[in-house]
Amino acid sequence: PASAQMRFLESSPHAVDPLAPPTIPDPLVELPPMRLTLLQDSGQKLGDERFEPEVGQAGKDVIWVPTPDSLVKAMLTVADVKPNDFVVDLGSGDGRIAIAAARDFGARALGIEYNPEMVDLARRNAIRAGVGSKATFQQADIFQTDFSNATVVTMYLLPSLNEKLRPTLLKMKPGTRIVSHAFTMGEWEPDRTISTDDANGFFWIVPANAAGRWVFEVGAERFAAEIGQKVQLLSVTRGGPLKDGRVKGSEVSFTRANGQQLVGEIAGDQMHGRGWV
């Protein structure tokens, strides 16, 4: 710790004769062994006195405003965070979202933050919360960092930054959950809206790719359809008695012209559900 003090004491202190002539130590003679006493700061600041964040302080692309604790809990709850999840918080600030994911939901979490002083603060906060090994923090640019192995991504950025991130997020594994404080993702409509007394948030599930030409077998009936996709919304551009569809992670659903619902899963170049493929 920066506040630690070091004190060196001779192992064999002795009184000095005031009438004795001055002596010059022989540099070739080994000095008596020294005893080191390290006095540590017993407090929990761990360096806080060197940096204290201020709401509204400028960052690389945004100003820093912390997400209210009530919304942090709601965001992680809606994302259904479990101990086997890996949560990545983009622009993690003081670390509260990553810390809550580890402390309250048992997940492994990583915060990516550009400001090195905020990274140090977040690490100290994680130590104080008892999750220093489960909630870690990296000083980096979110647009230059690979977080493709995350199962949950959280953020509190700006609409323009969310849209800039959208192509990266849509390339992630289908079923990855995305949660944003306050701001949406442009034409990618949220699957859910989150509201607390303090703030609002939005939730998405990365959809699988369903666009292309498909041949359907529904019972004894067989037909082809050209499926268009706009993020999680599906449309029939040609053929097939289908009216509309939707993708939620790897789950897909269609409504047939006769009102029948087709619900199933996408796995590579196949869709399959009960009674249809």
CSV table of C-alpha atoms in Angstrom, one decimal:
chain,number,residue,atom,x,y,z
A,1,PRO,CA,0.0,0.0,0.0
A,2,ALA,CA,1.1,3.5,-0.7
A,3,SER,CA,0.5,4.5,2.9
A,4,ALA,CA,2.9,1.8,4.2
A,5,GLN,CA,5.9,3.0,6.2
A,6,MET,CA,9.2,1.3,6.6
A,7,ARG,CA,11.4,1.5,9.6
A,8,PHE,CA,15.0,0.1,9.8
A,9,LEU,CA,16.4,-0.7,13.2
A,10,GLU,CA,19.9,-2.0,14.1
A,11,SER,CA,19.8,-5.4,15.6
A,12,SER,CA,22.6,-4.4,18.1
A,13,PRO,CA,22.0,-0.8,19.3
A,14,HIS,CA,24.8,0.6,21.5
A,15,ALA,CA,25.5,3.8,23.4
A,16,VAL,CA,28.0,6.2,21.8
A,17,ASP,CA,30.9,7.6,24.0
A,18,PRO,CA,30.7,11.4,23.6
A,19,LEU,CA,34.5,11.6,24.4
A,20,ALA,CA,35.6,9.0,21.8
A,21,PRO,CA,37.1,10.2,18.6
A,22,PRO,CA,34.9,9.9,15.5
A,23,THR,CA,35.2,6.6,13.6
A,24,ILE,CA,34.9,5.9,9.9
A,25,PRO,CA,33.3,2.6,9.2
A,26,ASP,CA,35.4,0.2,7.1
A,27,PRO,CA,33.5,-0.5,3.9
A,28,LEU,CA,35.1,-4.0,3.7
A,29,VAL,CA,33.7,-5.0,7.1
A,30,GLU,CA,30.1,-6.5,7.0
A,31,LEU,CA,27.6,-4.3,8.7
A,32,PRO,CA,25.4,-5.9,11.4
A,33,PRO,CA,22.2,-7.4,10.1
A,34,MET,CA,19.3,-5.1,9.9
A,35,ARG,CA,15.7,-5.7,11.1
A,36,LEU,CA,12.9,-4.5,8.9
A,37,THR,CA,9.6,-3.4,10.4
A,38,LEU,CA,6.7,-2.7,8.0
A,39,LEU,CA,3.9,-0.7,9.4
A,40,GLN,CA,0.8,-1.1,7.2
A,41,ASP,CA,-2.3,1.1,7.0
A,42,SER,CA,-5.0,-0.9,8.6
A,43,GLY,CA,-7.8,1.0,6.9
A,44,GLN,CA,-9.7,0.1,3.8
A,45,LYS,CA,-9.0,3.0,1.5
A,46,LEU,CA,-6.3,1.1,-0.4
A,47,GLY,CA,-5.5,4.2,-2.4
A,48,ASP,CA,-8.9,6.0,-2.6
A,49,GLU,CA,-7.2,9.2,-1.3
A,50,ARG,CA,-5.4,9.5,-4.6
A,51,PHE,CA,-8.6,9.5,-6.8
A,52,GLU,CA,-12.2,10.1,-6.1
A,53,PRO,CA,-14.6,10.1,-9.2
A,54,GLU,CA,-17.0,12.9,-9.8
A,55,VAL,CA,-20.4,12.4,-11.4
A,56,GLY,CA,-20.2,14.0,-14.9
A,57,GLN,CA,-16.4,13.7,-15.2
A,58,ALA,CA,-15.3,13.4,-18.8
A,59,GLY,CA,-14.3,10.0,-20.2
A,60,LYS,CA,-13.1,8.8,-23.6
A,61,ASP,CA,-16.5,8.9,-25.3
A,62,VAL,CA,-18.9,9.6,-22.5
A,63,ILE,CA,-19.2,11.3,-19.2
A,64,TRP,CA,-19.3,9.1,-16.1
A,65,VAL,CA,-22.7,8.8,-14.4
A,66,PRO,CA,-23.2,5.6,-12.2
A,67,THR,CA,-26.1,3.3,-12.8
A,68,PRO,CA,-28.4,3.2,-9.8
A,69,ASP,CA,-28.2,0.1,-7.7
A,70,SER,CA,-31.9,-0.7,-8.2
A,71,LEU,CA,-31.4,-0.7,-11.9
A,72,VAL,CA,-28.2,-2.8,-11.7
A,73,LYS,CA,-30.2,-5.5,-9.9
A,74,ALA,CA,-33.0,-5.3,-12.3
A,75,MET,CA,-30.7,-5.5,-15.4
A,76,LEU,CA,-29.0,-8.6,-14.0
A,77,THR,CA,-32.3,-10.1,-13.0
A,78,VAL,CA,-33.9,-9.6,-16.4
A,79,ALA,CA,-30.8,-11.1,-18.0
A,80,ASP,CA,-31.3,-14.2,-15.8
A,81,VAL,CA,-27.6,-14.1,-14.7
A,82,LYS,CA,-26.5,-17.5,-13.2
A,83,PRO,CA,-23.2,-18.7,-11.6
A,84,ASN,CA,-22.2,-20.3,-14.9
A,85,ASP,CA,-22.4,-17.0,-16.8
A,86,PHE,CA,-19.6,-14.7,-17.9
A,87,VAL,CA,-20.8,-11.1,-17.6
A,88,VAL,CA,-18.9,-8.3,-19.4
A,89,ASP,CA,-19.7,-4.7,-18.5
A,90,LEU,CA,-18.6,-2.2,-21.2
A,91,GLY,CA,-17.5,1.1,-19.8
A,92,SER,CA,-17.5,-0.3,-16.3
A,93,GLY,CA,-16.6,2.9,-14.3
A,94,ASP,CA,-16.5,2.2,-10.6
A,95,GLY,CA,-17.2,-1.5,-11.2
A,96,ARG,CA,-20.7,-1.7,-9.6
A,97,ILE,CA,-22.3,-3.8,-12.3
A,98,ALA,CA,-19.5,-6.4,-12.5
A,99,ILE,CA,-19.2,-6.5,-8.7
A,100,ALA,CA,-23.0,-7.1,-8.3
A,101,ALA,CA,-22.9,-9.8,-10.9
A,102,ALA,CA,-20.2,-11.6,-8.9
A,103,ARG,CA,-21.4,-10.9,-5.4
A,104,ASP,CA,-25.2,-11.2,-5.8
A,105,PHE,CA,-25.5,-13.6,-8.7
A,106,GLY,CA,-22.4,-15.7,-8.4
A,107,ALA,CA,-21.2,-15.1,-11.9
A,108,ARG,CA,-17.7,-14.5,-13.2
A,109,ALA,CA,-17.5,-10.9,-14.4
A,110,LEU,CA,-15.1,-8.6,-16.3
A,111,GLY,CA,-15.3,-4.8,-16.5
A,112,ILE,CA,-13.7,-3.0,-19.5
A,113,GLU,CA,-12.9,0.6,-18.8
A,114,TYR,CA,-10.7,3.2,-20.6
A,115,ASN,CA,-9.8,5.4,-17.5
A,116,PRO,CA,-7.0,3.7,-15.6
A,117,GLU,CA,-7.8,5.4,-12.4
A,118,MET,CA,-11.4,4.1,-12.6
A,119,VAL,CA,-10.0,0.6,-13.2
A,120,ASP,CA,-7.9,0.9,-10.0
A,121,LEU,CA,-11.0,2.1,-8.1
A,122,ALA,CA,-13.1,-0.7,-9.4
A,123,ARG,CA,-10.5,-3.3,-8.4
A,124,ARG,CA,-10.4,-1.8,-4.9
A,125,ASN,CA,-14.2,-1.9,-4.7
A,126,ALA,CA,-14.2,-5.5,-5.8
A,127,ILE,CA,-11.7,-6.4,-3.0
A,128,ARG,CA,-13.8,-4.5,-0.4
A,129,ALA,CA,-16.9,-6.5,-1.7
A,130,GLY,CA,-15.0,-9.8,-1.3
A,131,VAL,CA,-15.1,-10.7,-5.0
A,132,GLY,CA,-11.7,-9.5,-6.1
A,133,SER,CA,-11.1,-12.9,-7.8
A,134,LYS,CA,-14.5,-13.1,-9.5
A,135,ALA,CA,-15.0,-9.5,-10.7
A,136,THR,CA,-11.9,-8.4,-12.6
A,137,PHE,CA,-11.2,-5.2,-14.6
A,138,GLN,CA,-9.3,-4.4,-17.7
A,139,GLN,CA,-8.0,-1.0,-18.9
A,140,ALA,CA,-8.9,-1.1,-22.6
A,141,ASP,CA,-11.0,0.4,-25.4
A,142,ILE,CA,-14.3,-1.4,-25.7
A,143,PHE,CA,-14.1,-1.1,-29.5
A,144,GLN,CA,-10.6,-2.7,-29.6
A,145,THR,CA,-11.3,-5.6,-27.2
A,146,ASP,CA,-12.6,-9.1,-27.9
A,147,PHE,CA,-15.4,-10.0,-25.5
A,148,SER,CA,-17.1,-12.6,-27.8
A,149,ASN,CA,-17.0,-15.2,-25.1
A,150,ALA,CA,-19.4,-13.3,-22.8
A,151,THR,CA,-22.8,-14.8,-22.1
A,152,VAL,CA,-24.2,-11.5,-20.8
A,153,VAL,CA,-23.1,-8.0,-21.9
A,154,THR,CA,-24.1,-4.9,-19.9
A,155,MET,CA,-23.5,-1.2,-20.8
A,156,TYR,CA,-24.4,2.4,-20.0
A,157,LEU,CA,-23.1,4.3,-23.0
A,158,LEU,CA,-24.8,6.6,-25.6
A,159,PRO,CA,-27.2,5.8,-28.5
A,160,SER,CA,-24.5,6.4,-31.1
A,161,LEU,CA,-22.0,4.1,-29.3
A,162,ASN,CA,-24.7,1.4,-28.8
A,163,GLU,CA,-25.3,1.5,-32.6
A,164,LYS,CA,-21.6,1.4,-33.3
A,165,LEU,CA,-21.4,-1.7,-31.1
A,166,ARG,CA,-24.5,-3.4,-32.6
A,167,PRO,CA,-22.7,-5.2,-35.5
A,168,THR,CA,-20.3,-6.7,-33.0
A,169,LEU,CA,-23.0,-7.7,-30.6
A,170,LEU,CA,-25.1,-9.3,-33.4
A,171,LYS,CA,-22.1,-11.5,-34.3
A,172,MET,CA,-22.0,-13.0,-30.8
A,173,LYS,CA,-23.4,-16.5,-30.1
A,174,PRO,CA,-27.2,-16.7,-30.4
A,175,GLY,CA,-28.8,-16.5,-27.0
A,176,THR,CA,-26.3,-14.0,-25.6
A,177,ARG,CA,-28.1,-11.5,-23.5
A,178,ILE,CA,-27.6,-7.7,-23.8
A,179,VAL,CA,-28.7,-5.1,-21.3
A,180,SER,CA,-28.4,-1.4,-21.6
A,181,HIS,CA,-29.1,1.4,-19.1
A,182,ALA,CA,-31.2,4.2,-20.6
A,183,PHE,CA,-30.4,3.9,-24.3
A,184,THR,CA,-31.6,1.6,-27.1
A,185,MET,CA,-29.9,0.0,-30.1
A,186,GLY,CA,-31.4,1.8,-33.1
A,187,GLU,CA,-33.5,-0.5,-35.4
A,188,TRP,CA,-32.8,-3.5,-33.1
A,189,GLU,CA,-36.0,-3.4,-31.1
A,190,PRO,CA,-35.6,-4.4,-27.4
A,191,ASP,CA,-37.1,-7.7,-26.4
A,192,ARG,CA,-38.0,-6.2,-23.0
A,193,THR,CA,-38.1,-2.8,-21.3
A,194,ILE,CA,-36.9,-2.4,-17.7
A,195,SER,CA,-38.3,0.2,-15.4
A,196,THR,CA,-37.4,1.1,-11.8
A,197,ASP,CA,-38.2,4.1,-9.7
A,198,ASP,CA,-34.7,5.4,-10.6
A,199,ALA,CA,-34.1,4.7,-14.3
A,200,ASN,CA,-35.0,2.6,-17.3
A,201,GLY,CA,-33.2,-0.1,-19.2
A,202,PHE,CA,-33.5,-2.3,-22.3
A,203,PHE,CA,-32.9,-6.0,-22.9
A,204,TRP,CA,-32.1,-8.0,-26.0
A,205,ILE,CA,-31.3,-11.6,-26.9
A,206,VAL,CA,-28.8,-12.1,-29.8
A,207,PRO,CA,-30.8,-13.8,-32.6
A,208,ALA,CA,-29.7,-16.7,-34.8
A,209,ASN,CA,-29.5,-16.2,-38.5
A,210,ALA,CA,-32.6,-17.4,-40.2
A,211,ALA,CA,-32.4,-15.5,-43.5
A,212,GLY,CA,-32.4,-17.5,-46.7
A,213,ARG,CA,-34.4,-20.1,-48.7
A,214,TRP,CA,-36.0,-22.9,-46.7
A,215,VAL,CA,-38.0,-25.9,-47.5
A,216,PHE,CA,-40.7,-26.7,-44.8
A,217,GLU,CA,-42.3,-30.0,-44.1
A,218,VAL,CA,-45.4,-29.5,-41.9
A,219,GLY,CA,-47.1,-32.9,-41.4
A,220,ALA,CA,-47.6,-34.2,-44.9
A,221,GLU,CA,-47.4,-30.7,-46.5
A,222,ARG,CA,-44.2,-29.5,-48.1
A,223,PHE,CA,-43.5,-25.9,-49.3
A,224,ALA,CA,-40.6,-23.6,-49.9
A,225,ALA,CA,-40.2,-20.0,-48.6
A,226,GLU,CA,-37.7,-17.2,-48.9
A,227,ILE,CA,-37.2,-15.7,-45.4
A,228,GLY,CA,-35.9,-12.2,-44.9
A,229,GLN,CA,-34.6,-11.0,-41.6
A,230,LYS,CA,-34.3,-7.6,-39.9
A,231,VAL,CA,-32.5,-8.4,-36.6
A,232,GLN,CA,-35.0,-10.6,-34.8
A,233,LEU,CA,-38.0,-10.0,-37.1
A,234,LEU,CA,-38.6,-12.4,-40.0
A,235,SER,CA,-40.6,-11.8,-43.1
A,236,VAL,CA,-41.6,-14.1,-46.0
A,237,THR,CA,-40.3,-12.4,-49.2
A,238,ARG,CA,-41.4,-15.2,-51.5
A,239,GLY,CA,-43.5,-18.4,-51.5
A,240,GLY,CA,-44.8,-20.4,-48.5
A,241,PRO,CA,-48.1,-19.9,-46.6
A,242,LEU,CA,-46.3,-18.0,-43.8
A,243,LYS,CA,-47.3,-14.5,-42.6
A,244,ASP,CA,-44.5,-13.5,-40.1
A,245,GLY,CA,-41.9,-14.8,-37.8
A,246,ARG,CA,-39.5,-13.9,-35.0
A,247,VAL,CA,-36.1,-15.2,-33.7
A,248,LYS,CA,-35.3,-15.1,-30.0
A,249,GLY,CA,-31.8,-16.5,-29.5
A,250,SER,CA,-32.0,-19.9,-31.3
A,251,GLU,CA,-35.8,-20.1,-30.8
A,252,VAL,CA,-37.8,-19.4,-33.9
A,253,SER,CA,-41.5,-18.9,-34.4
A,254,PHE,CA,-43.8,-18.4,-37.5
A,255,THR,CA,-47.5,-17.8,-38.0
A,256,ARG,CA,-49.0,-19.7,-41.0
A,257,ALA,CA,-51.7,-18.1,-43.2
A,258,ASN,CA,-54.3,-20.4,-41.5
A,259,GLY,CA,-53.2,-19.1,-38.0
A,260,GLN,CA,-51.2,-22.2,-37.1
A,261,GLN,CA,-48.1,-21.4,-34.9
A,262,LEU,CA,-44.8,-23.1,-35.8
A,263,VAL,CA,-42.4,-22.9,-32.9
A,264,GLY,CA,-39.0,-24.5,-33.0
A,265,GLU,CA,-35.2,-24.2,-32.8
A,266,ILE,CA,-32.6,-23.1,-35.3
A,267,ALA,CA,-29.4,-25.3,-35.5
A,268,GLY,CA,-27.2,-24.4,-38.3
A,269,ASP,CA,-29.0,-25.0,-41.6
A,270,GLN,CA,-32.0,-26.7,-40.0
A,271,MET,CA,-35.1,-25.7,-38.1
A,272,HIS,CA,-37.2,-28.2,-36.3
A,273,GLY,CA,-40.2,-28.1,-34.0
A,274,ARG,CA,-43.0,-30.4,-32.9
A,275,GLY,CA,-44.6,-31.7,-36.1
A,276,TRP,CA,-42.5,-29.7,-38.5
A,277,VAL,CA,-39.0,-29.4,-39.9
